[in-house]
PDB file of C-alpha atoms in Angstrom:
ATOM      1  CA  UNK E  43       6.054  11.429  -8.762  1.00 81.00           C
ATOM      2  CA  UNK E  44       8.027   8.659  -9.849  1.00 93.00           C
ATOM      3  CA  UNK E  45       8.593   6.760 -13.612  1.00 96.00           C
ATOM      4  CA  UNK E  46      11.018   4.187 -11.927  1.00 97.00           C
ATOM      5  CA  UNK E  47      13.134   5.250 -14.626  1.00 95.00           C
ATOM      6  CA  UNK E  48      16.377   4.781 -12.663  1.00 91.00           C
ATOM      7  CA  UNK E  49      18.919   1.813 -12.095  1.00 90.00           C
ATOM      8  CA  UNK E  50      17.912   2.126  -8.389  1.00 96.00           C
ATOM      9  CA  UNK E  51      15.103   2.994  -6.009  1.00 98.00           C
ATOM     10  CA  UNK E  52      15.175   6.521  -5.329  1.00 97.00           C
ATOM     11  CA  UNK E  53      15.908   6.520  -1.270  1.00 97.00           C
ATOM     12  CA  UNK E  54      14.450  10.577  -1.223  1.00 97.00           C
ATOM     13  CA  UNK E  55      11.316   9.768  -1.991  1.00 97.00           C
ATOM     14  CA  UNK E  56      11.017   5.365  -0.599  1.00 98.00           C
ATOM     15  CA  UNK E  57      12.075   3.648   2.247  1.00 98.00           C
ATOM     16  CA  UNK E  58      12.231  -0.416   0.860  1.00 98.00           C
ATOM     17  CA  UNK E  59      11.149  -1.885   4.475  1.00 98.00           C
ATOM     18  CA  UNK E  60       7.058  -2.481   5.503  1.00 98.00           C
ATOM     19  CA  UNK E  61       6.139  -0.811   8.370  1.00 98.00           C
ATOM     20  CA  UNK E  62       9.785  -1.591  10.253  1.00 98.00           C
ATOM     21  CA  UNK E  63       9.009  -0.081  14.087  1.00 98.00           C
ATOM     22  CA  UNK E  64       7.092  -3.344  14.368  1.00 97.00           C
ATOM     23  CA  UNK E  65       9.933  -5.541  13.770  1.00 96.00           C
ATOM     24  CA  UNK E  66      13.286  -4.256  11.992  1.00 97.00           C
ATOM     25  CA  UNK E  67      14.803  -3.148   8.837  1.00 97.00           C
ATOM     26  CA  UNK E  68      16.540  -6.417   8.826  1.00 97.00           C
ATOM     27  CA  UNK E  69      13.546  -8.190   8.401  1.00 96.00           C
ATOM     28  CA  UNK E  70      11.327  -6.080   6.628  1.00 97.00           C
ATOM     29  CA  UNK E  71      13.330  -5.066   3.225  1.00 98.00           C
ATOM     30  CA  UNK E  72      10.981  -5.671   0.060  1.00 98.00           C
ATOM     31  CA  UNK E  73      12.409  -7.992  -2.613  1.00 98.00           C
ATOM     32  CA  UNK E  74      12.730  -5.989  -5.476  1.00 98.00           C
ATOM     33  CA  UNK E  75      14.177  -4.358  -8.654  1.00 98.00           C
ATOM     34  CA  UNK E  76      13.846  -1.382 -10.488  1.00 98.00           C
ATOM     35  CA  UNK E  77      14.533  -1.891 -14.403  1.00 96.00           C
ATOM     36  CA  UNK E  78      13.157  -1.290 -18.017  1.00 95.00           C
ATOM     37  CA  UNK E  79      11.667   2.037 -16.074  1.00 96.00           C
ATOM     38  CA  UNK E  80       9.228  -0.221 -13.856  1.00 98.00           C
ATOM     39  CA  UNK E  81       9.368  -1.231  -9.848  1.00 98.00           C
ATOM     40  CA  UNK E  82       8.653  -4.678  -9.598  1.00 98.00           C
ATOM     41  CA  UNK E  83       8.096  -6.147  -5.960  1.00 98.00           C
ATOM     42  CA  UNK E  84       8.094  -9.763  -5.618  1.00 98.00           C
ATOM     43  CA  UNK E  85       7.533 -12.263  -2.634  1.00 97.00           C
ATOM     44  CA  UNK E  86       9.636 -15.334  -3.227  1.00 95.00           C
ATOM     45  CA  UNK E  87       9.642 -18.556  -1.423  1.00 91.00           C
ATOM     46  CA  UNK E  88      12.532 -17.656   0.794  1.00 93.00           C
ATOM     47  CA  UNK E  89      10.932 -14.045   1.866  1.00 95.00           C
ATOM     48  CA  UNK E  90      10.382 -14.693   5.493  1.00 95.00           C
ATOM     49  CA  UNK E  91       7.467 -13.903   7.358  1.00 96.00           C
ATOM     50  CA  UNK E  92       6.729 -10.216   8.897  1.00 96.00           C
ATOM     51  CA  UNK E  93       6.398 -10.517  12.135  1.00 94.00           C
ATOM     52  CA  UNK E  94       6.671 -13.704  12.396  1.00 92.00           C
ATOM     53  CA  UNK E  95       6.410 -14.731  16.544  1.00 88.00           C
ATOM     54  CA  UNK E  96       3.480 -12.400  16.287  1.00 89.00           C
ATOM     55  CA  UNK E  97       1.123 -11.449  13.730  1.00 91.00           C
ATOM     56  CA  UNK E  98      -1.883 -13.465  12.643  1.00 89.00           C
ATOM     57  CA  UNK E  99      -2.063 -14.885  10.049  1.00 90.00           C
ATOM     58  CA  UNK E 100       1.224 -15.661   8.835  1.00 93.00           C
ATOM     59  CA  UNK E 101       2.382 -13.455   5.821  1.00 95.00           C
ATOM     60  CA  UNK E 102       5.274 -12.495   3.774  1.00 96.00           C
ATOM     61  CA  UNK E 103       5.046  -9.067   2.489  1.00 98.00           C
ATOM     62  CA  UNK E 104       7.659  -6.700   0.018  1.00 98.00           C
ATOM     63  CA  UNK E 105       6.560  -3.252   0.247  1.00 98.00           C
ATOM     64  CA  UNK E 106       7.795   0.477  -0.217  1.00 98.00           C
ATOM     65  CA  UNK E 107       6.493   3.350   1.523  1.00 98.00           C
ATOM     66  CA  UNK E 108       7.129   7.070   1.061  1.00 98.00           C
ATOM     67  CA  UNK E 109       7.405   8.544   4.876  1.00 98.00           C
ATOM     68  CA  UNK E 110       8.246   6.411   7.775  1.00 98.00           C
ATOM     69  CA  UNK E 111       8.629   7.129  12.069  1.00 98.00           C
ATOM     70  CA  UNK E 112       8.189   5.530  15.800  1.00 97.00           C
ATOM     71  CA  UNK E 113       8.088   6.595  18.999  1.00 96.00           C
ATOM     72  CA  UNK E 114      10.870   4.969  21.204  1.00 97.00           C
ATOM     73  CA  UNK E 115      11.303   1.610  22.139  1.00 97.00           C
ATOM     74  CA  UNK E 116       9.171  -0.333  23.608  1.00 96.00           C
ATOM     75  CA  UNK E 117       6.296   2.461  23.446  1.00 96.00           C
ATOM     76  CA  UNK E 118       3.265   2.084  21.237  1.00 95.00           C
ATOM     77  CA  UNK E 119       3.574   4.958  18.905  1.00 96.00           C
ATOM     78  CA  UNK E 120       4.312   4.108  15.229  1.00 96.00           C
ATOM     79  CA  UNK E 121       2.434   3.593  12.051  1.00 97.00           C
ATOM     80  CA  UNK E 122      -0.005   1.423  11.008  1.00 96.00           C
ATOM     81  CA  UNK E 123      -0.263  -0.495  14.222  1.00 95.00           C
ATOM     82  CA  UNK E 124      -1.304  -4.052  13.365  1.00 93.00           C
ATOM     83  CA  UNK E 125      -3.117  -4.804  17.044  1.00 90.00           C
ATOM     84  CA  UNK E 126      -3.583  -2.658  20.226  1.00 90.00           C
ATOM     85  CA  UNK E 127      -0.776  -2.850  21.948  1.00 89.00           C
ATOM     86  CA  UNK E 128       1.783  -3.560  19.241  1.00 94.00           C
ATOM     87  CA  UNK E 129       5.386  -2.044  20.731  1.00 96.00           C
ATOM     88  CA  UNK E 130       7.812  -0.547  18.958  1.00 97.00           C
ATOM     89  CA  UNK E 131      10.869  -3.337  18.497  1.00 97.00           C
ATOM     90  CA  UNK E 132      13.254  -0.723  16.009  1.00 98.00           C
ATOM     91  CA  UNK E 133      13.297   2.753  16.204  1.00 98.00           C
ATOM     92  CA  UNK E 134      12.949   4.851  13.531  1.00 98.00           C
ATOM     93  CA  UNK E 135      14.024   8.127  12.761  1.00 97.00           C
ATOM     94  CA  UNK E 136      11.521  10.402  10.377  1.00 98.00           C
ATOM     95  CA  UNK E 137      11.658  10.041   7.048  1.00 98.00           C
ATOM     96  CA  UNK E 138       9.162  12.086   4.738  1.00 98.00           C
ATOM     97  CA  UNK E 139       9.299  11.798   1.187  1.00 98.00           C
ATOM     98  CA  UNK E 140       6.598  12.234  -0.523  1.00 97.00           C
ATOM     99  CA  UNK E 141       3.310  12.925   1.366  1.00 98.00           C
ATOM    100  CA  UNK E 142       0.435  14.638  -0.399  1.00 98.00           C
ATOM    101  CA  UNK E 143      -2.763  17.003   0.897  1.00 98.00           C
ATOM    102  CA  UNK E 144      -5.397  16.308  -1.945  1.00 98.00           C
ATOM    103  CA  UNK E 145      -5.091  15.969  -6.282  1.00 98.00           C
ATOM    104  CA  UNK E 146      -5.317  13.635  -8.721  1.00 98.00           C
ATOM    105  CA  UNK E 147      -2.946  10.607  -8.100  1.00 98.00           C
ATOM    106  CA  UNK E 148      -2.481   7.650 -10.908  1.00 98.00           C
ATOM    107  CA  UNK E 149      -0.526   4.313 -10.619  1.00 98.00           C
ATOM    108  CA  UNK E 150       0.152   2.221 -13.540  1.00 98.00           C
ATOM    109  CA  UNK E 151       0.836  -1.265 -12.888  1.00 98.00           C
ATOM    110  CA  UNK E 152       0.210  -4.982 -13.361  1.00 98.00           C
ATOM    111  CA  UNK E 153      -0.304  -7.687 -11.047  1.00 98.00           C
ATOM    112  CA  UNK E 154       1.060 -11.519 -10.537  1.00 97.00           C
ATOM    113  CA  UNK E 155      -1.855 -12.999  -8.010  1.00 97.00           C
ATOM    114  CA  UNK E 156      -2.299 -16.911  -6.971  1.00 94.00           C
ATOM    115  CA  UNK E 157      -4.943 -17.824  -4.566  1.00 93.00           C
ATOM    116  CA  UNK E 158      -2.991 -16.666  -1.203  1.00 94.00           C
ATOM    117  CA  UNK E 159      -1.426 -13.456  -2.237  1.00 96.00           C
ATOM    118  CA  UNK E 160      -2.798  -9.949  -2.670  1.00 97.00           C
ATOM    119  CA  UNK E 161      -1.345  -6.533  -4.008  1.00 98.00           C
ATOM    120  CA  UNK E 162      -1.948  -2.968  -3.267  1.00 98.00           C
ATOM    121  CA  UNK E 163      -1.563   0.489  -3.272  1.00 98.00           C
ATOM    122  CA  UNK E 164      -2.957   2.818  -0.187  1.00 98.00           C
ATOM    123  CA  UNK E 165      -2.156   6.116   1.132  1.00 98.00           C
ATOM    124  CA  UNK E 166      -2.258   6.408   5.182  1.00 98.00           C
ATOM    125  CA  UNK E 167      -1.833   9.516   7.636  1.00 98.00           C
ATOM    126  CA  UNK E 168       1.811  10.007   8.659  1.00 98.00           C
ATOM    127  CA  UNK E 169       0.287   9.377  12.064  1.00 96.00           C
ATOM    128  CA  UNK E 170       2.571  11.535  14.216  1.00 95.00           C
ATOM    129  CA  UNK E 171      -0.509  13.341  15.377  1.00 96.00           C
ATOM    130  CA  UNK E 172      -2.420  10.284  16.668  1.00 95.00           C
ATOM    131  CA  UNK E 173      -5.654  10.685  15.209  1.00 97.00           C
ATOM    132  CA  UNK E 174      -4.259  11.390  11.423  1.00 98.00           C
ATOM    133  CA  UNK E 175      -3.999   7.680  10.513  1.00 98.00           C
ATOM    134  CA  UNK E 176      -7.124   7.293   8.153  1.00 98.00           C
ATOM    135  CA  UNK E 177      -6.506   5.037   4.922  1.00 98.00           C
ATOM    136  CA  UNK E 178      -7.359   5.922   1.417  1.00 98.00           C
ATOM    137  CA  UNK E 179      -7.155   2.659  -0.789  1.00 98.00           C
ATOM    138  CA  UNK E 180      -6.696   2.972  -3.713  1.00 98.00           C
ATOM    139  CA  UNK E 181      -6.300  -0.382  -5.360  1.00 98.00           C
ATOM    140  CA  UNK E 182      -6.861  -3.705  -3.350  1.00 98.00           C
ATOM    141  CA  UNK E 183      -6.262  -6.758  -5.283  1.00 98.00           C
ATOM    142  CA  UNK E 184      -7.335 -10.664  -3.458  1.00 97.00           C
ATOM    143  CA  UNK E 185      -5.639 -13.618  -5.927  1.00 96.00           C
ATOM    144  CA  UNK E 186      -8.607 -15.430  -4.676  1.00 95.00           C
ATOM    145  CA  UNK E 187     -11.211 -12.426  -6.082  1.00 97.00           C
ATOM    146  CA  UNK E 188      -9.461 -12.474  -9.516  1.00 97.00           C
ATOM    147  CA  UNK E 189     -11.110 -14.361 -12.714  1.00 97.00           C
ATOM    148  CA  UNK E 190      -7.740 -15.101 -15.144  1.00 96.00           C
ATOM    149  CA  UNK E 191      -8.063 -13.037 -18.322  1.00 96.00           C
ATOM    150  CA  UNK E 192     -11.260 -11.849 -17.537  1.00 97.00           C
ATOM    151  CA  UNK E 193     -12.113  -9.697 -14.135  1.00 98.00           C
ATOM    152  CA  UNK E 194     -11.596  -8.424 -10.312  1.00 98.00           C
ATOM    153  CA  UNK E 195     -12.443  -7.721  -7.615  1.00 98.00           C
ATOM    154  CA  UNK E 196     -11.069  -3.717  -6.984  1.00 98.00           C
ATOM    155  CA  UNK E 197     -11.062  -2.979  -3.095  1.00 98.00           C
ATOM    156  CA  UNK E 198     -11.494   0.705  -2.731  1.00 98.00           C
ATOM    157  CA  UNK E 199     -12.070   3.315  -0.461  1.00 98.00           C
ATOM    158  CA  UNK E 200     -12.086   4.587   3.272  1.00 98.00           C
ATOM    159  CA  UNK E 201     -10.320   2.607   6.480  1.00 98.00           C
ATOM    160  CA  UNK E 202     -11.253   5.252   9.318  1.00 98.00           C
ATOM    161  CA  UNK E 203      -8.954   3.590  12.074  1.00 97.00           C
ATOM    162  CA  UNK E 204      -8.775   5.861  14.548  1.00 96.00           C
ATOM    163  CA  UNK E 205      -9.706   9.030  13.014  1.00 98.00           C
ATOM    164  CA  UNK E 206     -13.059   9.824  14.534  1.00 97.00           C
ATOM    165  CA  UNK E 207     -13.671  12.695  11.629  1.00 97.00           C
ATOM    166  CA  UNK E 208     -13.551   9.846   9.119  1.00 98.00           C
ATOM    167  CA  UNK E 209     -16.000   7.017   7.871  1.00 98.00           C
ATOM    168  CA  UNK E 210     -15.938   3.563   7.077  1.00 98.00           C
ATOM    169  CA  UNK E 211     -16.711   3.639   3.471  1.00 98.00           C
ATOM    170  CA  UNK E 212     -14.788   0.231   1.678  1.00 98.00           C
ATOM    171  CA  UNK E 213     -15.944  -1.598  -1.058  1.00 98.00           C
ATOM    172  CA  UNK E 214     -14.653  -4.110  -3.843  1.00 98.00           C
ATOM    173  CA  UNK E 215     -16.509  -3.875  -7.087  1.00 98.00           C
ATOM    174  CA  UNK E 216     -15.613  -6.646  -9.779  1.00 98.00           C
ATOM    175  CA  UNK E 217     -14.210  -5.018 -12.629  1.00 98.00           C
ATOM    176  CA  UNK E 218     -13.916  -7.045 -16.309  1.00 98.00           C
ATOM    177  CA  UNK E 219     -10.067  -6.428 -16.581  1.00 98.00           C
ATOM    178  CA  UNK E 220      -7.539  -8.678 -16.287  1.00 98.00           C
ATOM    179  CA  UNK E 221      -4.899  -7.195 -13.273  1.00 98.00           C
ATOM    180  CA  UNK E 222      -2.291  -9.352 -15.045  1.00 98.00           C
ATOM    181  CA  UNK E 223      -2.422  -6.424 -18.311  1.00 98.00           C
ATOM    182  CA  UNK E 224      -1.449  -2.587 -16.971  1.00 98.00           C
ATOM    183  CA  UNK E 225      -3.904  -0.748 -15.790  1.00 98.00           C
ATOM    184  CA  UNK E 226      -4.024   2.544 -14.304  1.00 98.00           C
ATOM    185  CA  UNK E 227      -5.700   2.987 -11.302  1.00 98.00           C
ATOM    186  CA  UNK E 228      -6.371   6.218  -9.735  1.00 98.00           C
ATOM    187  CA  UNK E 229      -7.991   8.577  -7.218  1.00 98.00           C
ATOM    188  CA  UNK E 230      -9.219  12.029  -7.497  1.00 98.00           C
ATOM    189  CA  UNK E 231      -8.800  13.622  -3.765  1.00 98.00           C
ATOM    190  CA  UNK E 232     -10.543  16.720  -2.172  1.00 98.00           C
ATOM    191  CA  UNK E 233     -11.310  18.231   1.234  1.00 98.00           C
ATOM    192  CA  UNK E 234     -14.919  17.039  -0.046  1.00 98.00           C
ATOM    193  CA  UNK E 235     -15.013  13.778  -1.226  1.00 98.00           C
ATOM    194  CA  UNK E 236     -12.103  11.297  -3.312  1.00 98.00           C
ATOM    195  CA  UNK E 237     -13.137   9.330  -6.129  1.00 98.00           C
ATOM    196  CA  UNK E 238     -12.054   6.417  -7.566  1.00 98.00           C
ATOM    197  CA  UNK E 239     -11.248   5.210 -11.224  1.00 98.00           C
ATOM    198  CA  UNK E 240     -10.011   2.343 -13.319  1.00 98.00           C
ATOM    199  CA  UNK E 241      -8.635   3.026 -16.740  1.00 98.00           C
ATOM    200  CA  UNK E 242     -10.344   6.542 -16.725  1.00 98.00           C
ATOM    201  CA  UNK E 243     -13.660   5.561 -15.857  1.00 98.00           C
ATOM    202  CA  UNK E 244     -15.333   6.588 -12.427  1.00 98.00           C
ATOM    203  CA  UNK E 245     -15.827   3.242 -10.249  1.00 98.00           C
ATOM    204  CA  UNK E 246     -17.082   5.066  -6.530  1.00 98.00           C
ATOM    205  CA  UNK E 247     -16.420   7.741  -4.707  1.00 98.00           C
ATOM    206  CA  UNK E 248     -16.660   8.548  -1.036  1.00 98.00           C
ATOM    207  CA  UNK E 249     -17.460  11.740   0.933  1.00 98.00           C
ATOM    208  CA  UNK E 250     -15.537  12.885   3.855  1.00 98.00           C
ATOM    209  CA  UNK E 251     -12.028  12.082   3.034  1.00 98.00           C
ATOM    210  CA  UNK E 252      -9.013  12.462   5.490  1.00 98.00           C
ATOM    211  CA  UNK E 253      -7.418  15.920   4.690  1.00 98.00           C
ATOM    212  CA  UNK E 254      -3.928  15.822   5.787  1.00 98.00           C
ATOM    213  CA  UNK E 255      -0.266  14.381   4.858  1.00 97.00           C
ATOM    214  CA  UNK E 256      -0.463  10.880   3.526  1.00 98.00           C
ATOM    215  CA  UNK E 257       2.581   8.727   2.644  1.00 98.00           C
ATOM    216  CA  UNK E 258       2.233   6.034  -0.055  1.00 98.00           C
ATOM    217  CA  UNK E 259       2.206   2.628   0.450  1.00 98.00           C
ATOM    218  CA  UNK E 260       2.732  -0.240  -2.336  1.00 98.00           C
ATOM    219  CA  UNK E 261       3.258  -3.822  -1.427  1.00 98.00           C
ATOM    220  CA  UNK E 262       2.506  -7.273  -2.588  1.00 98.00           C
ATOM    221  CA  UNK E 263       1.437  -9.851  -0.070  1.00 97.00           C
ATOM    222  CA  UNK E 264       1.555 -13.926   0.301  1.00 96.00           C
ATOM    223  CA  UNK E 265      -0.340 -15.247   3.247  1.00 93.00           C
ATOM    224  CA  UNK E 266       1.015 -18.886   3.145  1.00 89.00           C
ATOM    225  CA  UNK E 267      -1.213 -21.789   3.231  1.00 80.00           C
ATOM    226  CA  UNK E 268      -0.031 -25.551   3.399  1.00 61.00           C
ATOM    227  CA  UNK E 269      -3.361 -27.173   1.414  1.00 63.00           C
ATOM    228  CA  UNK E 270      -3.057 -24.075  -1.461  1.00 73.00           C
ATOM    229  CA  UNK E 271      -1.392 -25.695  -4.811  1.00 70.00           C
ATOM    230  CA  UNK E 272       1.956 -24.046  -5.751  1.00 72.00           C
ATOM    231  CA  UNK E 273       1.764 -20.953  -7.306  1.00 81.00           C
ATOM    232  CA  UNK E 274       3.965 -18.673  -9.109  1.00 87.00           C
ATOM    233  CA  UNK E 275       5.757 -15.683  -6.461  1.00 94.00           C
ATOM    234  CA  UNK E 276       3.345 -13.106  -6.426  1.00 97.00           C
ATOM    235  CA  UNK E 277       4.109  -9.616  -8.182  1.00 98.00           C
ATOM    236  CA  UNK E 278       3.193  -5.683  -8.213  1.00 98.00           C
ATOM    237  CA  UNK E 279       4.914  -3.937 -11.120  1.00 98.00           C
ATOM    238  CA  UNK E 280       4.845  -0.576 -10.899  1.00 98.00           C
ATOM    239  CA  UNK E 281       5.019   1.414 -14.499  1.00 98.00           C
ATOM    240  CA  UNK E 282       4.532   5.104 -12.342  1.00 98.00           C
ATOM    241  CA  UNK E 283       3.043   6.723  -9.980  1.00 98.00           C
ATOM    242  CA  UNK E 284       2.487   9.788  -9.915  1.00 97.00           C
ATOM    243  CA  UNK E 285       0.420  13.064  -9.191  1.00 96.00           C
ATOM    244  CA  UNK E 286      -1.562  14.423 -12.685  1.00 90.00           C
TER     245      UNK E 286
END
C-alpha cells in the first residue's frame, strides 16, 4: 500500500519511468511530485514523446509502475510490448515491488483531462513467464469521454494479450461523477472472477481473471494533436492506493 505520505516517491515499492526496455530511463521518467500526502503525475508541454522515432500515435506519457524487467538487448522480451517485434533498447535489471495474487485493491484519486489526454490505473502480469501478461484495468479515463461536472466514461476490465487462459472482457460504462472530484475506484480480485466499483458501488465484473503476480501501473497520457485547442497539462493525483 501506499498514502504518498512522504517528501519523496518511495523507490521500494515504484520505479518513476513507463515501460523503459522500450526506450530508456532517460527518456521515460514521469513528471511528478509527491506532497500534501498525494502523487500527482503531470504531462507538461515540454514532456517529450515516448518513443518517439517509433510508436504510433505520438504521445507523452508520466507514469509509475511497481515491478519492472527485459531480456537483453536487442531481444524481444520485456513488458508490455507496444507492437510485435518491439526490441529491447535499455536493459533492465528486475525490480519487484509490489505485485499482488488476488484482494480487494482501492485507489483514490482525481483527474485533470482535456480532449487529447487520458489517465489510468491497470495491473499487468510481471511477464517473465511469457504468457502471464494479462491486464486488469481498473480505471480508464478518455478527456474526450468526460462530461465537465457531470459524468464518464469508466474503461474497465480484461486485456487478454497473450494469455490464452484469459478473455477479452473491456468495457466503459458512463458514470455521473465528475473525475475532476476524488473518487475511489476499486477492484475486488479472485481466482473466480474480479469486480469492479466506483465509490462503493458495483459497476461490472468479469469471470476468469488472470491469477498470478501483477505490478501496478498509474500514468497520465497526452496524445498531441495540432487542430485540438490548448488545454491545461493533464493530471492523475493519487490520494492512495492501497490493498483493503
Amino acid at each position: 500500500m501506499d498514502d504518498f505520505d512522504g517528501a519523496e516517491l518511495n523507490t521500494d515499492v515504484w520505479l518513476p519511468h513507463y515501460l523503459p526496455a522500450w526506450s530508456s530511463r532517460a527518456a521515460t521518467r514521469a513528471s511528478y511530485t509527491v506532497a500534501a500526502s498525494s502523487l500527482r503525475l503531470t504531462v507538461p508541454p515540454e514532456h517529450g514523446l515516448w518513443c518517439a522515432d517509433d510508436h504510433t500515435p505520438p504521445m507523452r506519457v508520466s507514469g509509475i509502475q511497481s515491478g519492472n524487467w527485459s531480456g537483453p538487448l536487442g531481444g524481444t522480451r520485456g513488458q508490455q510490448p507496444y507492437r510485435n517485434g518491439t526490441t529491447v533498447r535499455e536493459e533492465q535489471p528486475e525490480f519487484r515491488g509490489w505485485l499482488p495474487t488476488g484482494g480487494r485493491l482501492e485507489m483514490r484519486a482525481r483527474m485533470v483531462l482535456g480532449p487529447t489526454s487520458m489517465a489510468a490505473w491497470w495491473l499487468v502480469g510481471f511477464e517473465d513467464v511469457p504468457e502471464q501478461c494479462a491486464e486488469i484495468c481498473v480505471a480508464e479515463v478518455f478527456g474526450s469521454a468526460v462530461v465537465p461536472g457531470e459524468s464518464a466514461e469508466v474503461g474497465m476490465g480484461l486485456h487478454a494479450f497473450r494469455d490464452p487462459a484469459v478473455a477479452e472482457d473491456f468495457s466503459a460504462p458512463r458514470l455521473p461523477i465528475d473525475v475532476a472530484e476524488f473518487h475511489t475506484y476499486a477492484v475486488d480480485w479472485t481466482r473466480s472472477r474480479v469486480a469492479f466499483y466506483v465509490d462503493g458501488e458495483f459497476v461490472r465484473e468479469c469471470p476468469r481473471p488472470p491469477w498470478y503476480p501483477m505490478q501496478h501501473m498509474l500514468a497520465v497520457f497526452d496524445f498531441p494533436d495540432a487542430a485540438a485547442l490548448p488545454a491545461p497539462p493533464p493530471e492523475l493525483v493519487v490520494d492512495y492506493l492501497r490493498a483493503v
